[in-house]
Amino acid sequence: MGKTDINSMLPRPYRLQQSYQETIDTWTLELEPVDGTDGLSFAPGQFNMVYGLGVGEVPISISGDPLKPEKLVHTIRAVGAVTRALCNLKKSDELTIRGPYGTHWPVEDTVGHDIVIVTGGVGLPPLRPAIYHLLSNREKYGRIVLLYGARTPQDMLYTVELSHWRGRFDLDVETTVDTAKPDWHGNVGVVTTLIPGAPFDAHRAKAFICGPEIMTRFTVQELQKRGVSVENIFVSLERNMKCGVGLCGHCQLGSFFVCKEGPVFRYDQVRPFLMKREI
Ligand SMILES: Cc1cc2nc3c(=O)[nH]c(=O)nc-3n(C[C@H](O)[C@H](O)[C@H](O)COP(=O)(O)OP(=O)(O)OC[C@H]3O[C@@H](n4cnc5c(N)ncnc54)[C@H](O)[C@@H]3O)c2cc1C
Ligand code: FES
């Protein structure tokens, strides 16, 4: 499913063109290859191993448009040493990239279906390339529904793009926050509360989910209550990674290596292993 060739094993130098602060702890980086070569072709849902020079290397999903490979985009939440260093990069600073790695959202196999995307927090960046793909091929799909939850209104990513998407007649977007001040006029509650009222036909729907595992579990339950069968639900998972290419075993989940056989899985394949501590 995923595309990993020998060239993707070699770290390539990239330069920061621009960065945007999305929230208090999350930045979107736009990167260009230092050697002026072609951009990085990728499939929606794949990730790169991103190396902050002298600090360390971490797996980060590609969050840009697959039709614009010349602009490599990563959205990164600063949670530790490496991600903080990456978020602190300034224009023209360099870093290296290996990838793209892993499996992708099944955007080809789901042609003709309704697509329901459920995501929370920094789960939206790994899904954004899939949204771009669906919108670029809009006529091939049934209804497309995006349900997005954040902790607070200030934690929402891509707010300008979300309001643009909300204005489209061919995409249903609902957002919610866990908590908000009284001046918030949107939904309050966890993202799963949006599922019962969402406009899709459960019997022809395919669902793509990315977020914390607890959110994934409850989302699957709600989708099943609506009648979506478990074989039609796909999830993207995170595990600690080192090599990113199926060699070191750091990302093992049951019989799977998440870096190679994931990060996107059909839910029923990985259900027995979720909500367990990592080895
Ligand atoms: C396939 C894949 C795609 C990813 N895509 C993105 C992305 O698009 N944007 C993004 O911001 N992050 C993404 N991550 C998570 C990112 O890799 C981690 O946040 C990063 O490795 C943390 O490294 P650090 O050195 O900054 O922090 P560390 O010092 O390693 O960790 C700091 C804190 O974050 C926690 N943490 C570390 N890794 C994870 C993780 N994978 N999930 C949850 N908590 C973690 C640690 O337990 C610790 O509490 C992805 C992870 C995977 C496996
Ligand atoms: S990170 Fe090494 S096997 Fe997956």
Coordinates of C-alpha atoms and ligand atoms in Angstrom, one line a residue:
M1 CA 0.0 0.0 0.0
G2 CA 2.7 2.5 1.0
K3 CA 5.5 3.7 -1.2
T4 CA 9.0 3.2 0.2
D5 CA 11.9 3.2 -2.2
I6 CA 15.7 3.4 -1.7
N7 CA 15.6 7.2 -2.3
S8 CA 13.2 7.7 0.5
M9 CA 15.8 6.1 2.9
L10 CA 18.2 9.0 2.3
P11 CA 17.8 12.1 4.4
R12 CA 17.4 15.2 2.1
P13 CA 18.2 18.7 3.2
Y14 CA 15.2 21.1 3.3
R15 CA 14.9 24.8 4.1
L16 CA 12.1 26.5 5.9
Q17 CA 10.4 28.9 3.5
Q18 CA 7.7 30.0 5.9
S19 CA 6.1 29.0 9.2
Y20 CA 2.7 29.9 10.7
Q21 CA 1.7 29.7 14.3
E22 CA -1.6 27.9 14.4
T23 CA -2.2 27.7 18.1
I24 CA -0.2 28.4 21.3
D25 CA 1.8 25.2 20.8
T26 CA 1.4 24.3 17.1
W27 CA 3.1 25.6 14.0
T28 CA 2.8 24.8 10.3
L29 CA 6.1 24.7 8.4
E30 CA 6.4 25.1 4.6
L31 CA 9.6 23.6 3.3
E32 CA 11.6 23.5 0.1
P33 CA 14.4 21.1 -0.9
V34 CA 17.8 22.8 -0.5
D35 CA 19.2 21.1 -3.7
G36 CA 16.4 22.6 -5.8
T37 CA 15.3 19.2 -6.9
D38 CA 11.7 18.1 -7.5
G39 CA 9.2 18.1 -4.6
L40 CA 8.2 15.1 -2.6
S41 CA 5.3 13.0 -4.1
F42 CA 3.3 11.4 -1.4
A43 CA 0.0 9.8 -0.7
P44 CA -2.5 11.3 1.8
G45 CA -1.8 9.9 5.3
Q46 CA 1.9 9.2 4.8
F47 CA 4.6 10.6 7.1
N48 CA 8.2 11.7 7.0
M49 CA 11.0 11.3 9.5
V50 CA 12.0 14.9 10.2
Y51 CA 15.4 15.6 11.7
G52 CA 16.0 18.8 13.6
L53 CA 19.8 19.2 13.2
G54 CA 21.6 18.2 16.3
V55 CA 18.4 17.6 18.3
G56 CA 16.8 14.4 16.9
E57 CA 14.4 12.8 14.5
V58 CA 10.6 12.4 14.8
P59 CA 7.8 11.0 12.6
I60 CA 5.5 13.8 11.3
S61 CA 2.6 13.4 8.9
I62 CA 2.6 15.3 5.7
S63 CA -0.2 17.9 5.9
G64 CA -0.1 19.6 2.5
D65 CA -1.8 19.1 -0.8
P66 CA -0.7 15.9 -2.7
L67 CA -1.2 17.9 -6.0
K68 CA 1.4 20.4 -4.8
P69 CA 4.4 18.2 -3.9
E70 CA 6.8 21.1 -4.5
K71 CA 5.6 22.6 -1.2
L72 CA 6.3 20.2 1.7
V73 CA 4.0 21.0 4.6
H74 CA 4.2 19.7 8.1
T75 CA 2.0 20.9 11.1
I76 CA 3.8 20.2 14.3
R77 CA 2.7 20.4 18.0
A78 CA 5.6 21.3 20.3
V79 CA 5.5 18.6 23.0
G80 CA 9.2 17.8 23.6
A81 CA 12.8 18.6 22.6
V82 CA 12.6 17.7 18.9
T83 CA 9.2 19.1 18.1
R84 CA 10.0 22.3 20.1
A85 CA 13.2 22.7 18.1
L86 CA 11.3 22.2 14.8
C87 CA 8.6 24.7 15.8
N88 CA 11.3 27.2 16.7
L89 CA 13.0 27.1 13.2
K90 CA 13.3 30.5 11.5
K91 CA 13.0 31.3 7.8
S92 CA 15.9 29.7 5.8
D93 CA 16.9 27.4 8.6
E94 CA 17.7 23.8 7.5
L95 CA 16.6 20.4 8.5
T96 CA 16.6 17.0 6.9
I97 CA 13.7 14.8 5.8
R98 CA 13.4 11.1 5.1
G99 CA 10.3 9.7 3.5
P100 CA 7.5 9.5 2.6
Y101 CA 6.7 6.4 4.6
G102 CA 3.8 4.2 5.6
T103 CA 0.4 3.4 4.3
H104 CA -2.2 6.0 3.2
W105 CA -5.9 6.7 3.5
P106 CA -7.8 4.5 1.0
V107 CA -9.0 7.4 -1.1
E108 CA -9.0 5.3 -4.3
D109 CA -10.8 2.3 -2.9
T110 CA -13.6 4.5 -1.4
V111 CA -14.6 6.2 -4.7
G112 CA -18.5 6.2 -4.9
H113 CA -18.9 6.2 -1.1
D114 CA -19.9 8.8 1.4
I115 CA -16.8 9.8 3.4
V116 CA -17.0 10.6 7.1
I117 CA -13.8 12.2 8.6
V118 CA -13.7 12.3 12.4
T119 CA -10.7 13.9 14.0
G120 CA -9.5 15.7 17.1
G121 CA -6.7 18.1 17.9
V122 CA -3.5 17.5 15.9
G123 CA -5.3 14.6 14.2
L124 CA -6.4 17.0 11.5
P125 CA -3.0 17.5 9.8
P126 CA -2.7 13.8 8.8
L127 CA -6.2 14.0 7.3
R128 CA -5.8 17.3 5.5
P129 CA -4.1 15.8 2.4
A130 CA -7.1 13.3 2.1
I131 CA -9.5 16.2 2.3
Y132 CA -7.6 18.0 -0.5
H133 CA -7.7 14.8 -2.5
L134 CA -11.5 14.3 -2.0
L135 CA -12.2 18.0 -2.9
S136 CA -10.0 17.8 -6.0
N137 CA -12.0 14.7 -7.1
R138 CA -15.3 15.9 -5.7
E139 CA -17.5 14.3 -8.4
K140 CA -16.2 10.8 -7.5
Y141 CA -17.6 10.7 -4.0
G142 CA -21.0 10.8 -2.3
R143 CA -21.4 13.1 0.7
I144 CA -18.3 14.3 2.5
V145 CA -18.5 15.1 6.2
L146 CA -15.8 16.5 8.4
L147 CA -16.3 16.4 12.1
Y148 CA -13.5 18.1 14.1
G149 CA -13.1 18.6 17.8
A150 CA -10.6 20.6 19.8
R151 CA -10.1 21.3 23.5
T152 CA -10.9 25.0 23.2
P153 CA -11.6 27.4 20.3
Q154 CA -8.0 28.6 20.6
D155 CA -6.8 25.0 20.0
M156 CA -8.4 24.8 16.6
L157 CA -6.1 24.4 13.6
Y158 CA -6.5 25.8 10.1
T159 CA -9.3 28.1 11.2
V160 CA -9.3 30.2 8.0
E161 CA -9.4 27.0 5.8
L162 CA -12.1 25.5 8.0
S163 CA -14.4 28.5 7.5
H164 CA -13.7 28.4 3.8
W165 CA -14.6 24.7 3.7
R166 CA -17.7 25.4 5.8
G167 CA -18.8 27.8 3.0
R168 CA -18.8 25.0 0.4
F169 CA -22.1 23.4 -0.6
D170 CA -20.5 20.1 -1.3
L171 CA -18.8 19.5 2.1
D172 CA -20.4 19.3 5.5
V173 CA -18.2 20.6 8.3
E174 CA -19.0 20.5 12.0
T175 CA -16.7 21.6 14.7
T176 CA -16.9 21.3 18.5
V177 CA -14.8 22.1 21.5
D178 CA -14.6 20.5 24.9
T179 CA -14.8 23.7 26.8
A180 CA -15.4 27.4 25.8
K181 CA -16.1 30.8 27.3
P182 CA -19.6 32.2 27.0
D183 CA -18.7 34.2 23.9
W184 CA -18.3 30.9 21.9
H185 CA -21.4 30.3 19.7
G186 CA -20.4 26.9 18.3
N187 CA -20.9 23.4 19.6
V188 CA -19.6 22.3 23.0
G189 CA -19.0 18.7 23.7
V190 CA -16.7 15.9 22.5
V191 CA -16.4 15.2 18.8
T192 CA -18.4 11.9 19.1
T193 CA -21.5 14.0 19.9
L194 CA -21.6 15.2 16.3
I195 CA -21.9 11.7 14.8
P196 CA -25.6 11.0 15.5
G197 CA -26.7 14.1 13.5
A198 CA -24.1 14.0 10.8
P199 CA -25.6 13.9 7.2
F200 CA -24.3 10.6 5.7
D201 CA -25.7 7.3 4.7
A202 CA -24.2 4.8 7.1
H203 CA -24.6 1.9 4.7
R204 CA -22.5 3.5 2.0
A205 CA -20.1 5.4 4.3
K206 CA -16.4 4.9 4.8
A207 CA -14.9 6.6 7.8
F208 CA -11.4 8.0 8.4
I209 CA -10.4 8.7 12.0
C210 CA -7.3 10.3 13.5
G211 CA -7.0 11.4 17.1
P212 CA -6.1 10.2 20.5
E213 CA -6.8 6.5 20.9
I214 CA -9.6 7.0 23.4
M215 CA -11.3 9.3 20.9
T216 CA -10.9 6.7 18.2
R217 CA -12.5 4.0 20.3
F218 CA -15.6 6.1 21.2
T219 CA -15.8 7.3 17.6
V220 CA -15.9 3.8 16.3
Q221 CA -18.7 2.9 18.8
E222 CA -20.8 5.9 17.7
L223 CA -20.3 5.1 14.0
Q224 CA -21.3 1.5 14.6
K225 CA -24.4 2.7 16.4
R226 CA -25.2 4.6 13.2
G227 CA -24.8 1.4 11.2
V228 CA -21.2 1.9 9.8
S229 CA -19.6 -1.5 9.6
V230 CA -16.2 -2.0 11.2
E231 CA -14.6 -3.0 7.9
N232 CA -15.4 0.4 6.6
I233 CA -13.6 2.3 9.3
F234 CA -9.9 3.3 8.9
V235 CA -7.7 4.8 11.6
S236 CA -4.3 6.4 11.7
L237 CA -2.2 5.3 14.7
E238 CA 0.9 6.8 16.4
R239 CA 3.6 4.8 18.1
N240 CA 7.2 5.6 19.1
M241 CA 9.4 5.3 16.0
K242 CA 13.1 5.2 15.3
C243 CA 13.9 3.8 11.8
G244 CA 10.5 4.5 10.2
V245 CA 11.0 1.6 7.7
G246 CA 10.3 -1.6 9.5
L247 CA 13.8 -2.4 10.8
C248 CA 14.1 -1.6 14.4
G249 CA 10.9 -2.8 16.0
H250 CA 10.2 0.3 18.1
C251 CA 6.7 0.8 16.6
Q252 CA 5.5 -2.8 17.0
L253 CA 1.8 -3.2 17.6
G254 CA 0.8 -6.8 18.0
S255 CA 2.0 -8.4 14.8
F256 CA 2.3 -5.1 12.9
F257 CA 5.0 -2.5 12.5
V258 CA 3.1 0.8 12.5
C259 CA 5.7 2.6 10.4
K260 CA 5.4 0.1 7.6
E261 CA 2.0 -1.6 7.8
G262 CA 0.5 1.6 9.1
P263 CA 0.0 4.3 10.2
V264 CA -3.3 3.9 8.4
F265 CA -5.0 0.6 9.2
R266 CA -8.5 -0.8 8.7
Y267 CA -9.9 -0.7 12.2
D268 CA -10.8 -4.3 12.6
Q269 CA -7.2 -5.3 12.0
V270 CA -5.8 -3.4 15.0
R271 CA -8.8 -3.3 17.4
P272 CA -7.4 -6.1 19.6
F273 CA -4.2 -4.1 20.2
L274 CA -5.5 -0.6 20.9
M275 CA -5.6 0.9 24.4
K276 CA -2.7 -1.3 25.5
R277 CA 0.6 0.0 26.7
E278 CA 3.4 0.1 24.2
I279 CA 6.2 -2.5 24.5
Ligands
LIG1 C1 3.1 8.3 12.1 C2 3.2 9.5 13.0 C3 2.8 10.7 12.5 C4 2.8 11.8 13.4 N1 2.4 13.0 12.9 C5 2.5 14.1 13.6 C6 2.1 15.4 13.1 O1 1.7 15.5 12.0 N2 2.2 16.4 13.9 C7 2.7 16.3 15.2 O2 2.8 17.3 15.9 N3 3.0 15.1 15.8 C8 3.0 14.0 15.0 N4 3.3 12.8 15.5 C9 3.8 12.8 16.9 C10 5.3 13.2 17.0 O3 6.1 12.2 16.3 C11 5.7 13.2 18.5 O4 5.0 14.3 19.1 C12 7.2 13.4 18.6 O5 7.8 12.2 18.3 C13 7.6 13.9 20.0 O6 9.0 14.0 20.0 P1 9.7 15.1 21.0 O7 11.2 14.7 21.1 O8 9.4 16.5 20.6 O9 9.0 14.8 22.4 P2 9.3 13.6 23.4 O10 10.3 14.2 24.4 O11 9.6 12.4 22.7 O12 7.9 13.5 24.1 C14 7.3 14.6 24.8 C15 5.9 14.2 25.3 O13 5.1 13.9 24.2 C16 4.7 12.5 24.3 N5 4.7 11.9 23.0 C17 5.8 11.5 22.3 N6 5.5 10.9 21.2 C18 4.2 10.9 21.1 C19 3.2 10.5 20.2 N7 3.5 9.8 19.1 N8 1.9 10.6 20.5 C20 1.5 11.2 21.6 N9 2.4 11.7 22.6 C21 3.7 11.5 22.3 C22 5.7 11.8 25.3 O14 5.1 10.8 26.0 C23 6.0 13.0 26.2 O15 5.0 13.2 27.2 C24 3.3 11.7 14.7 C25 3.7 10.4 15.2 C26 3.6 9.3 14.3 C27 4.0 8.0 14.8
FES2 S1 10.1 2.5 13.6 FE1 11.6 0.9 13.3 S2 10.3 -0.8 12.8 FE2 8.9 0.9 12.9

